[in-house]
mmCIF file of C-alpha atoms and ligand atoms in Angstrom:
data_model
loop_
_atom_site.group_PDB
_atom_site.id
_atom_site.type_symbol
_atom_site.label_atom_id
_atom_site.label_comp_id
_atom_site.label_asym_id
_atom_site.label_seq_id
_atom_site.Cartn_x
_atom_site.Cartn_y
_atom_site.Cartn_z
ATOM 1 C CA UNK A 102 -143.087 -54.915 47.037
ATOM 2 C CA UNK A 103 -139.474 -56.472 48.412
ATOM 3 C CA UNK A 104 -137.920 -59.268 46.226
ATOM 4 C CA UNK A 105 -138.984 -62.797 47.569
ATOM 5 C CA UNK A 106 -136.133 -64.599 49.130
ATOM 6 C CA UNK A 107 -136.222 -68.454 48.438
ATOM 7 C CA UNK A 108 -136.632 -70.398 51.642
ATOM 8 C CA UNK A 109 -133.242 -72.577 51.498
ATOM 9 C CA UNK A 110 -131.260 -70.720 49.093
ATOM 10 C CA UNK A 111 -131.937 -67.047 50.275
ATOM 11 C CA UNK A 112 -131.105 -65.901 46.828
ATOM 12 C CA UNK A 113 -133.918 -63.659 45.052
ATOM 13 C CA UNK A 114 -136.847 -65.979 44.683
ATOM 14 C CA UNK A 115 -137.404 -66.464 40.845
ATOM 15 C CA UNK A 116 -139.827 -68.582 39.197
ATOM 16 C CA UNK A 117 -139.110 -71.830 40.966
ATOM 17 C CA UNK A 118 -138.123 -74.998 38.673
ATOM 18 C CA UNK A 119 -139.940 -78.272 39.371
ATOM 19 C CA UNK A 120 -138.838 -81.970 37.617
ATOM 20 C CA UNK A 121 -142.300 -82.787 36.609
ATOM 21 C CA UNK A 122 -141.606 -86.108 35.026
ATOM 22 C CA UNK A 123 -138.576 -88.330 34.613
ATOM 23 C CA UNK A 124 -138.096 -90.984 31.966
ATOM 24 C CA UNK A 125 -135.516 -93.483 30.726
ATOM 25 C CA UNK A 126 -134.866 -96.217 28.130
ATOM 26 C CA UNK A 127 -131.913 -98.991 27.787
ATOM 27 C CA UNK A 128 -131.523 -101.153 24.852
ATOM 28 C CA UNK A 129 -132.657 -104.976 25.569
ATOM 29 C CA UNK A 130 -129.167 -106.069 24.768
ATOM 30 C CA UNK A 131 -126.835 -107.059 27.624
ATOM 31 C CA UNK A 132 -123.298 -107.422 27.106
ATOM 32 C CA UNK A 133 -121.845 -109.014 30.319
ATOM 33 C CA UNK A 134 -118.319 -109.170 31.660
ATOM 34 C CA UNK A 135 -118.477 -112.955 30.941
ATOM 35 C CA UNK A 136 -119.217 -112.069 27.231
ATOM 36 C CA UNK A 137 -116.233 -109.166 26.937
ATOM 37 C CA UNK A 138 -113.863 -112.222 28.158
ATOM 38 C CA UNK A 139 -115.038 -113.957 25.137
ATOM 39 C CA UNK A 140 -113.882 -110.468 22.744
ATOM 40 C CA UNK A 141 -110.983 -109.037 24.566
ATOM 41 C CA UNK A 142 -108.012 -110.440 26.894
ATOM 42 C CA UNK A 143 -109.943 -109.506 30.035
ATOM 43 C CA UNK A 144 -111.684 -111.054 32.884
ATOM 44 C CA UNK A 145 -115.005 -110.865 34.627
ATOM 45 C CA UNK A 146 -112.569 -110.132 37.963
ATOM 46 C CA UNK A 147 -110.607 -107.397 36.515
ATOM 47 C CA UNK A 148 -113.241 -105.350 35.491
ATOM 48 C CA UNK A 149 -114.956 -105.693 38.843
ATOM 49 C CA UNK A 150 -112.766 -105.112 40.967
ATOM 50 C CA UNK A 151 -111.414 -102.000 39.164
ATOM 51 C CA UNK A 152 -115.073 -100.496 38.303
ATOM 52 C CA UNK A 153 -118.001 -102.701 39.957
ATOM 53 C CA UNK A 154 -118.972 -102.847 36.270
ATOM 54 C CA UNK A 155 -120.983 -106.512 35.649
ATOM 55 C CA UNK A 156 -122.726 -105.710 32.238
ATOM 56 C CA UNK A 157 -124.041 -102.968 29.991
ATOM 57 C CA UNK A 158 -126.690 -102.429 27.560
ATOM 58 C CA UNK A 159 -125.848 -101.806 24.041
ATOM 59 C CA UNK A 160 -128.101 -100.867 21.473
ATOM 60 C CA UNK A 161 -129.148 -102.365 18.495
ATOM 61 C CA UNK A 162 -127.547 -101.577 14.715
ATOM 62 C CA UNK A 163 -130.730 -99.891 13.682
ATOM 63 C CA UNK A 164 -130.688 -97.664 17.010
ATOM 64 C CA UNK A 165 -129.241 -94.214 16.828
ATOM 65 C CA UNK A 166 -129.152 -92.229 19.966
ATOM 66 C CA UNK A 167 -132.321 -89.934 18.964
ATOM 67 C CA UNK A 168 -133.909 -93.394 18.948
ATOM 68 C CA UNK A 169 -132.996 -93.983 22.678
ATOM 69 C CA UNK A 170 -133.540 -90.217 23.390
ATOM 70 C CA UNK A 171 -136.989 -90.411 21.866
ATOM 71 C CA UNK A 172 -137.843 -93.260 24.251
ATOM 72 C CA UNK A 173 -136.950 -91.740 27.220
ATOM 73 C CA UNK A 174 -138.930 -88.613 26.126
ATOM 74 C CA UNK A 175 -141.719 -90.452 25.773
ATOM 75 C CA UNK A 176 -141.851 -91.966 29.234
ATOM 76 C CA UNK A 177 -140.858 -88.503 30.761
ATOM 77 C CA UNK A 178 -143.762 -86.646 29.197
ATOM 78 C CA UNK A 179 -146.066 -89.367 30.070
ATOM 79 C CA UNK A 180 -145.201 -89.242 33.737
ATOM 80 C CA UNK A 181 -145.157 -85.181 33.697
ATOM 81 C CA UNK A 182 -148.864 -85.780 32.050
ATOM 82 C CA UNK A 183 -148.352 -83.347 28.980
ATOM 83 C CA UNK A 184 -148.508 -83.940 25.409
ATOM 84 C CA UNK A 185 -145.433 -83.494 22.788
ATOM 85 C CA UNK A 186 -147.007 -80.071 21.516
ATOM 86 C CA UNK A 187 -146.650 -78.704 25.178
ATOM 87 C CA UNK A 188 -142.968 -78.645 24.777
ATOM 88 C CA UNK A 189 -141.374 -75.053 24.301
ATOM 89 C CA UNK A 190 -137.568 -76.371 24.015
ATOM 90 C CA UNK A 191 -135.965 -79.808 23.779
ATOM 91 C CA UNK A 192 -132.067 -80.035 25.222
ATOM 92 C CA UNK A 193 -130.500 -82.991 24.205
ATOM 93 C CA UNK A 194 -126.949 -83.958 26.243
ATOM 94 C CA UNK A 195 -124.998 -86.199 23.977
ATOM 95 C CA UNK A 196 -121.521 -86.542 22.394
ATOM 96 C CA UNK A 197 -122.927 -89.423 20.248
ATOM 97 C CA UNK A 198 -124.854 -87.243 17.998
ATOM 98 C CA UNK A 199 -127.041 -89.087 15.153
ATOM 99 C CA UNK A 200 -124.470 -87.260 13.248
ATOM 100 C CA UNK A 201 -123.025 -84.138 13.360
ATOM 101 C CA UNK A 202 -125.792 -81.888 11.778
ATOM 102 C CA UNK A 203 -128.846 -81.599 12.118
ATOM 103 C CA UNK A 204 -128.950 -81.978 15.977
ATOM 104 C CA UNK A 205 -129.935 -84.879 17.642
ATOM 105 C CA UNK A 206 -132.627 -82.696 19.350
ATOM 106 C CA UNK A 207 -134.134 -81.821 16.251
ATOM 107 C CA UNK A 208 -134.567 -85.319 14.663
ATOM 108 C CA UNK A 209 -136.127 -86.007 18.730
ATOM 109 C CA UNK A 210 -138.547 -83.058 18.032
ATOM 110 C CA UNK A 211 -139.605 -85.215 14.799
ATOM 111 C CA UNK A 212 -140.189 -88.292 16.290
ATOM 112 C CA UNK A 213 -142.137 -86.571 19.264
ATOM 113 C CA UNK A 214 -144.424 -84.203 16.802
ATOM 114 C CA UNK A 215 -143.062 -81.372 18.940
ATOM 115 C CA UNK A 216 -143.970 -78.901 16.906
ATOM 116 C CA UNK A 217 -144.072 -76.019 18.901
ATOM 117 C CA UNK A 218 -140.628 -76.789 20.498
ATOM 118 C CA UNK A 219 -137.425 -74.973 19.743
ATOM 119 C CA UNK A 220 -134.520 -77.862 20.139
ATOM 120 C CA UNK A 221 -130.727 -77.889 20.117
ATOM 121 C CA UNK A 222 -127.689 -80.165 21.401
ATOM 122 C CA UNK A 223 -125.324 -79.508 24.085
ATOM 123 C CA UNK A 224 -121.822 -81.191 24.824
ATOM 124 C CA UNK A 225 -120.328 -81.527 27.937
ATOM 125 C CA UNK A 226 -119.939 -85.368 27.896
ATOM 126 C CA UNK A 227 -120.718 -86.993 30.980
ATOM 127 C CA UNK A 228 -121.329 -83.872 32.527
ATOM 128 C CA UNK A 229 -123.866 -82.925 30.306
ATOM 129 C CA UNK A 230 -126.975 -83.620 31.846
ATOM 130 C CA UNK A 231 -126.608 -81.377 34.505
ATOM 131 C CA UNK A 232 -124.983 -78.588 32.003
ATOM 132 C CA UNK A 233 -128.817 -79.149 30.126
ATOM 133 C CA UNK A 234 -130.598 -78.611 33.416
ATOM 134 C CA UNK A 235 -128.839 -75.283 34.525
ATOM 135 C CA UNK A 236 -129.638 -74.172 30.850
ATOM 136 C CA UNK A 237 -132.929 -75.605 30.946
ATOM 137 C CA UNK A 238 -133.942 -74.098 34.434
ATOM 138 C CA UNK A 239 -132.784 -70.549 33.679
ATOM 139 C CA UNK A 240 -134.922 -70.516 30.508
ATOM 140 C CA UNK A 241 -137.977 -71.403 32.889
ATOM 141 C CA UNK A 242 -136.719 -68.761 35.593
ATOM 142 C CA UNK A 243 -136.635 -65.818 33.359
ATOM 143 C CA UNK A 244 -140.339 -66.982 31.474
ATOM 144 C CA UNK A 245 -138.974 -67.604 28.415
ATOM 145 C CA UNK A 246 -140.291 -70.929 28.157
ATOM 146 C CA UNK A 247 -142.954 -72.885 30.442
ATOM 147 C CA UNK A 248 -142.193 -76.357 29.604
ATOM 148 C CA UNK A 249 -138.833 -77.910 28.627
ATOM 149 C CA UNK A 250 -138.075 -81.018 27.747
ATOM 150 C CA UNK A 251 -133.775 -82.502 28.770
ATOM 151 C CA UNK A 252 -132.501 -85.446 27.824
ATOM 152 C CA UNK A 253 -129.194 -87.207 28.233
ATOM 153 C CA UNK A 254 -128.664 -89.949 25.409
ATOM 154 C CA UNK A 255 -125.522 -91.821 24.477
ATOM 155 C CA UNK A 256 -124.756 -94.586 21.883
ATOM 156 C CA UNK A 257 -121.068 -95.151 23.196
ATOM 157 C CA UNK A 258 -121.261 -98.220 21.514
ATOM 158 C CA UNK A 259 -120.799 -96.123 18.427
ATOM 159 C CA UNK A 260 -117.508 -94.869 19.512
ATOM 160 C CA UNK A 261 -116.068 -97.506 21.717
ATOM 161 C CA UNK A 262 -112.555 -99.451 20.223
ATOM 162 C CA UNK A 263 -113.992 -102.827 20.431
ATOM 163 C CA UNK A 264 -110.627 -103.901 20.529
ATOM 164 C CA UNK A 265 -109.087 -101.535 23.174
ATOM 165 C CA UNK A 266 -109.674 -103.214 26.767
ATOM 166 C CA UNK A 267 -108.483 -100.207 28.368
ATOM 167 C CA UNK A 268 -111.667 -98.253 27.491
ATOM 168 C CA UNK A 269 -114.333 -100.547 25.828
ATOM 169 C CA UNK A 270 -115.145 -102.397 29.213
ATOM 170 C CA UNK A 271 -116.197 -99.029 30.848
ATOM 171 C CA UNK A 272 -118.945 -97.920 28.609
ATOM 172 C CA UNK A 273 -122.912 -98.325 27.513
ATOM 173 C CA UNK A 274 -125.706 -97.447 26.070
ATOM 174 C CA UNK A 275 -129.169 -95.280 27.061
ATOM 175 C CA UNK A 276 -130.944 -92.380 27.966
ATOM 176 C CA UNK A 277 -132.789 -90.900 30.477
ATOM 177 C CA UNK A 278 -134.923 -87.660 30.275
ATOM 178 C CA UNK A 279 -136.781 -84.987 32.399
ATOM 179 C CA UNK A 280 -139.373 -82.412 32.174
ATOM 180 C CA UNK A 281 -138.902 -78.977 33.679
ATOM 181 C CA UNK A 282 -141.936 -76.557 34.152
ATOM 182 C CA UNK A 283 -142.545 -73.846 36.541
ATOM 183 C CA UNK A 284 -145.014 -74.659 39.512
ATOM 184 C CA UNK A 285 -146.283 -72.470 42.211
ATOM 185 C CA UNK A 286 -144.373 -74.710 44.952
ATOM 186 C CA UNK A 287 -141.600 -74.476 47.260
ATOM 187 C CA UNK A 288 -140.405 -77.730 45.394
ATOM 188 C CA UNK A 289 -137.830 -77.573 42.777
ATOM 189 C CA UNK A 290 -134.265 -77.169 41.460
ATOM 190 C CA UNK A 291 -132.426 -75.211 44.641
ATOM 191 C CA UNK A 292 -128.947 -74.704 42.945
ATOM 192 C CA UNK A 293 -126.833 -75.555 39.974
ATOM 193 C CA UNK A 294 -123.112 -74.928 39.771
ATOM 194 C CA UNK A 295 -120.935 -76.227 36.528
ATOM 195 C CA UNK A 296 -116.971 -76.031 36.090
ATOM 196 C CA UNK A 297 -114.780 -76.754 33.146
ATOM 197 C CA UNK A 298 -110.986 -76.942 32.532
ATOM 198 C CA UNK A 299 -110.007 -77.048 29.092
ATOM 199 C CA UNK A 300 -106.347 -77.315 29.544
ATOM 200 C CA UNK A 301 -107.145 -81.057 30.391
ATOM 201 C CA UNK A 302 -109.312 -81.558 26.784
ATOM 202 C CA UNK A 303 -106.625 -84.466 25.900
ATOM 203 C CA UNK A 304 -107.026 -86.606 29.483
ATOM 204 C CA UNK A 305 -110.638 -87.579 27.388
ATOM 205 C CA UNK A 306 -111.149 -87.109 23.905
ATOM 206 C CA UNK A 307 -112.639 -88.563 20.499
ATOM 207 C CA UNK A 308 -109.962 -86.581 17.973
ATOM 208 C CA UNK A 309 -111.606 -87.461 14.440
ATOM 209 C CA UNK A 310 -114.430 -86.553 12.746
ATOM 210 C CA UNK A 311 -114.640 -82.751 13.391
ATOM 211 C CA UNK A 312 -113.291 -79.679 11.529
ATOM 212 C CA UNK A 313 -109.590 -80.437 13.423
ATOM 213 C CA UNK A 314 -109.440 -83.915 11.835
ATOM 214 C CA UNK A 315 -112.053 -84.595 9.315
ATOM 215 C CA UNK A 316 -112.926 -88.536 8.513
ATOM 216 C CA UNK A 317 -109.664 -89.494 5.626
ATOM 217 C CA UNK A 318 -108.675 -92.782 5.250
ATOM 218 C CA UNK A 319 -105.608 -91.799 7.587
ATOM 219 C CA UNK A 320 -107.509 -90.736 10.329
ATOM 220 C CA UNK A 321 -109.583 -94.043 10.198
ATOM 221 C CA UNK A 322 -106.421 -95.629 10.158
ATOM 222 C CA UNK A 323 -104.747 -94.643 13.021
ATOM 223 C CA UNK A 324 -108.500 -94.982 15.210
ATOM 224 C CA UNK A 325 -109.038 -91.372 15.254
ATOM 225 C CA UNK A 326 -112.771 -91.956 15.570
ATOM 226 C CA UNK A 327 -112.512 -93.725 18.789
ATOM 227 C CA UNK A 328 -112.864 -92.375 22.172
ATOM 228 C CA UNK A 329 -109.218 -92.407 24.170
ATOM 229 C CA UNK A 330 -108.851 -91.963 27.511
ATOM 230 C CA UNK A 331 -105.705 -91.408 29.995
ATOM 231 C CA UNK A 332 -107.459 -93.217 32.924
ATOM 232 C CA UNK A 333 -105.359 -92.637 35.820
ATOM 233 C CA UNK A 334 -105.321 -89.155 35.399
ATOM 234 C CA UNK A 335 -109.189 -88.909 34.584
ATOM 235 C CA UNK A 336 -109.616 -91.176 37.854
ATOM 236 C CA UNK A 337 -107.795 -88.480 40.377
ATOM 237 C CA UNK A 338 -109.452 -85.506 38.266
ATOM 238 C CA UNK A 339 -113.246 -87.143 38.521
ATOM 239 C CA UNK A 340 -112.962 -87.246 42.472
ATOM 240 C CA UNK A 341 -111.492 -83.891 42.968
ATOM 241 C CA UNK A 342 -113.979 -82.160 40.854
ATOM 242 C CA UNK A 343 -116.859 -84.060 41.982
ATOM 243 C CA UNK A 344 -116.022 -83.333 45.699
ATOM 244 C CA UNK A 345 -115.752 -79.645 44.647
ATOM 245 C CA UNK A 346 -118.608 -79.436 42.784
ATOM 246 C CA UNK A 347 -120.860 -81.125 45.299
ATOM 247 C CA UNK A 348 -119.439 -79.429 48.288
ATOM 248 C CA UNK A 349 -120.373 -75.488 46.481
ATOM 249 C CA UNK A 350 -123.688 -76.503 45.329
ATOM 250 C CA UNK A 351 -124.776 -77.504 49.388
ATOM 251 C CA UNK A 352 -122.489 -74.436 50.767
ATOM 252 C CA UNK A 353 -124.699 -72.338 47.944
ATOM 253 C CA UNK A 354 -127.896 -73.976 49.562
ATOM 254 C CA UNK A 355 -126.870 -73.449 53.166
ATOM 255 C CA UNK A 356 -126.976 -77.346 53.156
ATOM 256 C CA UNK A 357 -124.734 -80.018 55.039
ATOM 257 C CA UNK A 358 -124.263 -83.268 53.206
ATOM 258 C CA UNK A 359 -126.096 -85.232 56.234
ATOM 259 C CA UNK A 360 -129.706 -83.242 55.214
ATOM 260 C CA UNK A 361 -129.331 -84.601 51.707
ATOM 261 C CA UNK A 362 -131.530 -87.965 51.329
ATOM 262 C CA UNK A 363 -129.664 -89.298 48.070
ATOM 263 C CA UNK A 364 -126.632 -88.113 46.227
ATOM 264 C CA UNK A 365 -126.979 -89.203 42.848
ATOM 265 C CA UNK A 366 -123.154 -89.252 41.091
ATOM 266 C CA UNK A 367 -122.228 -89.811 37.774
ATOM 267 C CA UNK A 368 -121.778 -93.476 36.608
ATOM 268 C CA UNK A 369 -118.859 -94.076 35.817
ATOM 269 C CA UNK A 370 -116.798 -96.557 38.192
ATOM 270 C CA UNK A 371 -117.746 -97.819 41.691
ATOM 271 C CA UNK A 372 -114.027 -96.938 43.007
ATOM 272 C CA UNK A 373 -114.423 -92.954 41.961
ATOM 273 C CA UNK A 374 -118.277 -93.297 43.326
ATOM 274 C CA UNK A 375 -117.345 -94.627 46.633
ATOM 275 C CA UNK A 376 -114.192 -92.033 47.016
ATOM 276 C CA UNK A 377 -116.439 -89.139 46.236
ATOM 277 C CA UNK A 378 -118.965 -90.503 48.926
ATOM 278 C CA UNK A 379 -115.895 -90.919 51.606
ATOM 279 C CA UNK A 380 -114.793 -87.254 50.804
ATOM 280 C CA UNK A 381 -118.130 -85.716 51.311
ATOM 281 C CA UNK A 382 -118.560 -87.607 54.572
ATOM 282 C CA UNK A 383 -121.505 -89.009 52.933
ATOM 283 C CA UNK A 384 -122.971 -92.716 54.182
ATOM 284 C CA UNK A 385 -123.362 -95.789 51.604
ATOM 285 C CA UNK A 386 -127.031 -95.501 51.926
ATOM 286 C CA UNK A 387 -126.967 -92.277 50.791
ATOM 287 C CA UNK A 388 -124.895 -92.942 47.180
ATOM 288 C CA UNK A 389 -127.715 -94.151 44.476
ATOM 289 C CA UNK A 390 -125.698 -96.641 42.768
ATOM 290 C CA UNK A 391 -126.415 -98.535 39.237
ATOM 291 C CA UNK A 392 -123.061 -98.801 37.735
ATOM 292 C CA UNK A 393 -123.071 -102.405 37.913
ATOM 293 C CA UNK A 394 -126.215 -103.053 35.518
ATOM 294 C CA UNK A 395 -125.339 -100.078 32.577
ATOM 295 C CA UNK A 396 -121.587 -99.219 32.774
ATOM 296 C CA UNK A 397 -120.893 -95.548 32.378
ATOM 297 C CA UNK A 398 -123.627 -93.960 29.659
ATOM 298 C CA UNK A 399 -121.642 -90.810 29.452
ATOM 299 C CA UNK A 400 -124.672 -87.830 29.836
ATOM 300 C CA UNK A 401 -127.371 -90.369 30.117
ATOM 301 C CA UNK A 402 -125.790 -91.374 33.623
ATOM 302 C CA UNK A 403 -127.645 -89.715 36.394
ATOM 303 C CA UNK A 404 -130.670 -89.114 34.020
ATOM 304 C CA UNK A 405 -131.246 -92.885 34.341
ATOM 305 C CA UNK A 406 -130.010 -93.015 37.472
ATOM 306 C CA UNK A 407 -132.762 -90.372 38.802
ATOM 307 C CA UNK A 408 -135.422 -91.611 36.638
ATOM 308 C CA UNK A 409 -134.647 -95.210 38.743
ATOM 309 C CA UNK A 410 -134.518 -93.825 41.925
ATOM 310 C CA UNK A 411 -137.638 -91.996 41.739
ATOM 311 C CA UNK A 412 -139.512 -95.381 40.210
ATOM 312 C CA UNK A 413 -138.225 -97.319 42.735
ATOM 313 C CA UNK A 414 -138.927 -94.923 45.687
ATOM 314 C CA UNK A 415 -135.476 -94.253 46.510
ATOM 315 C CA UNK A 416 -136.348 -90.667 46.025
ATOM 316 C CA UNK A 417 -139.861 -89.494 47.458
ATOM 317 C CA UNK A 418 -141.709 -86.296 47.638
ATOM 318 C CA UNK A 419 -140.119 -83.652 49.837
ATOM 319 C CA UNK A 420 -136.301 -85.293 49.550
ATOM 320 C CA UNK A 421 -133.340 -83.600 49.127
ATOM 321 C CA UNK A 422 -131.215 -85.062 46.266
ATOM 322 C CA UNK A 423 -127.448 -84.333 44.955
ATOM 323 C CA UNK A 424 -126.859 -84.924 41.246
ATOM 324 C CA UNK A 425 -122.805 -85.000 40.910
ATOM 325 C CA UNK A 426 -121.293 -85.452 37.128
ATOM 326 C CA UNK A 427 -117.458 -85.193 35.840
ATOM 327 C CA UNK A 428 -116.301 -85.749 32.373
ATOM 328 C CA UNK A 429 -114.260 -85.181 29.208
ATOM 329 C CA UNK A 430 -113.696 -81.283 28.770
ATOM 330 C CA UNK A 431 -112.451 -81.483 31.521
ATOM 331 C CA UNK A 432 -116.200 -80.733 32.730
ATOM 332 C CA UNK A 433 -118.278 -81.271 36.020
ATOM 333 C CA UNK A 434 -121.159 -79.830 38.010
ATOM 334 C CA UNK A 435 -123.479 -80.258 40.850
ATOM 335 C CA UNK A 436 -127.296 -79.866 41.239
ATOM 336 C CA UNK A 437 -129.666 -79.842 44.145
ATOM 337 C CA UNK A 438 -133.266 -80.700 44.026
ATOM 338 C CA UNK A 439 -136.188 -80.351 46.624
ATOM 339 C CA UNK A 440 -138.044 -83.166 44.957
HETATM 340 N N1 COA B 539 -108.608 -106.083 31.666
HETATM 341 C C1 COA B 539 -107.595 -106.673 31.845
HETATM 342 N N2 COA B 539 -106.736 -105.858 32.118
HETATM 343 C C2 COA B 539 -106.796 -104.703 31.646
HETATM 344 C C3 COA B 539 -107.602 -104.130 31.217
HETATM 345 C C4 COA B 539 -109.327 -105.163 31.006
HETATM 346 N N3 COA B 539 -110.025 -104.177 31.103
HETATM 347 N N4 COA B 539 -107.525 -102.879 30.861
HETATM 348 C C5 COA B 539 -106.413 -102.880 31.428
HETATM 349 N N5 COA B 539 -106.041 -103.428 31.809
HETATM 350 C C6 COA B 539 -104.802 -104.024 32.188
HETATM 351 C C7 COA B 539 -103.539 -102.557 31.537
HETATM 352 O O1 COA B 539 -103.422 -102.870 30.215
HETATM 353 C C8 COA B 539 -102.920 -102.490 32.611
HETATM 354 O O2 COA B 539 -101.851 -103.383 32.256
HETATM 355 P P1 COA B 539 -99.870 -103.545 32.661
HETATM 356 O O3 COA B 539 -99.733 -103.073 33.969
HETATM 357 O O4 COA B 539 -99.318 -104.683 32.191
HETATM 358 O O5 COA B 539 -99.414 -102.381 31.629
HETATM 359 C C9 COA B 539 -103.170 -102.981 33.971
HETATM 360 O O6 COA B 539 -104.503 -103.626 33.721
HETATM 361 C C10 COA B 539 -103.354 -101.745 34.836
HETATM 362 O O7 COA B 539 -104.088 -100.857 34.103
HETATM 363 P P2 COA B 539 -104.308 -99.578 35.012
HETATM 364 O O8 COA B 539 -104.368 -98.281 34.501
HETATM 365 O O9 COA B 539 -103.232 -99.313 36.345
HETATM 366 O O10 COA B 539 -105.580 -99.787 35.741
HETATM 367 P P3 COA B 539 -106.369 -98.857 36.714
HETATM 368 O O11 COA B 539 -105.979 -99.464 38.023
HETATM 369 O O12 COA B 539 -105.861 -97.388 36.799
HETATM 370 O O13 COA B 539 -107.815 -99.062 36.409
HETATM 371 C C11 COA B 539 -109.129 -97.967 34.929
HETATM 372 C C12 COA B 539 -108.081 -99.071 34.790
HETATM 373 C C13 COA B 539 -109.606 -97.543 33.507
HETATM 374 C C14 COA B 539 -110.530 -98.700 35.656
HETATM 375 C C15 COA B 539 -109.134 -96.520 35.685
HETATM 376 O O14 COA B 539 -108.295 -96.005 35.566
HETATM 377 C C16 COA B 539 -110.416 -95.871 35.658
HETATM 378 O O15 COA B 539 -111.403 -96.237 36.018
HETATM 379 N N6 COA B 539 -109.964 -94.232 35.805
HETATM 380 C C17 COA B 539 -111.597 -93.724 34.887
HETATM 381 C C18 COA B 539 -112.081 -93.823 34.093
HETATM 382 C C19 COA B 539 -113.168 -93.213 33.851
HETATM 383 O O16 COA B 539 -114.624 -93.434 34.409
HETATM 384 N N7 COA B 539 -113.368 -92.170 32.773
HETATM 385 C C20 COA B 539 -114.758 -91.793 32.491
HETATM 386 C C21 COA B 539 -114.659 -90.484 33.179
HETATM 387 S S1 COA B 539 -115.934 -89.679 33.034
#
């Protein structure tokens, strides 16, 4: 029998991977730019004009990343109309795990009671959700698993230095989740492409707490357990990498940017989002933006945005959706989904 080709990509037709449910969770506490004016030497005007961020969500002290992930996952399971015992695999993308081990995915598995599921974390910083989608899709395409729960979840407030105005204004907490399943339909994930450049690892990092620099009085004193960033260089690399990842994904599917109904870029900074949209030749209407409300929630960012876009009717059945991400590593990626 001849190998079936996918109608859009022209590639051998593996099992179609559909996103059958999405969900998200944002902690209830809102920290506005005006609140930050009282904590550090900054202004609403500076933060808004440089980043587009007006407010961000901050998890309660008792809420860990697995709690945010669990809340988003429950919504996604409800949306997919499946129960926890149907999940074969849980992948959590995060740079703020509850602890170094066990994985946050195992803690989420326990909270959900997903007793049949295998579970592991992946770490690709703000690109994590698209990396996890790619991994999950391969498991479904290859018949290894039928139902995979992918979560991007972060408690960024636990790793930012609240005295450093260069970074603390940028980040927020939250989680987004998606259920991936095989469905006998043409709709689904059309392509994913990933990239990384470890030569630029120091542009955005948190050096303390791992095997290279275990926690010690000295490492604490030097602030090595806080996120550090070269903002200007990160900005330039983000725009270039996101444009080329999006272009590669479009080319792989034989699509032009004009055919995409909704572009969901990583929500780090309005200026990065606008520059990427312009360089791709997209109209403002095509680009989904919610960075003003949540700031940069790292691996959760595009997952939260996708859920919001679906819930508000911004993404409808049959629409072509482009996710494009960038993060520490450096890492980047893009995914095209026929919804
Ligand atoms: N409030 C007021 N002033 C601030 C400030 C704040 N929150 N943060 C920094 N500044 C000051 C700086 O100290 C600097 O002052 P100086 O010139 O006296 O030294 C001045 O503002 C300009 O800083 P600069 O770094 O030139 O600003 P910028 O225009 O590059 O914007 C970022 C800074 C961080 C907003 C921008 O570089 C950026 O968005 N980078 C990408 C960050 C990102 O998205 N990272 C995650 C990727 S996944």
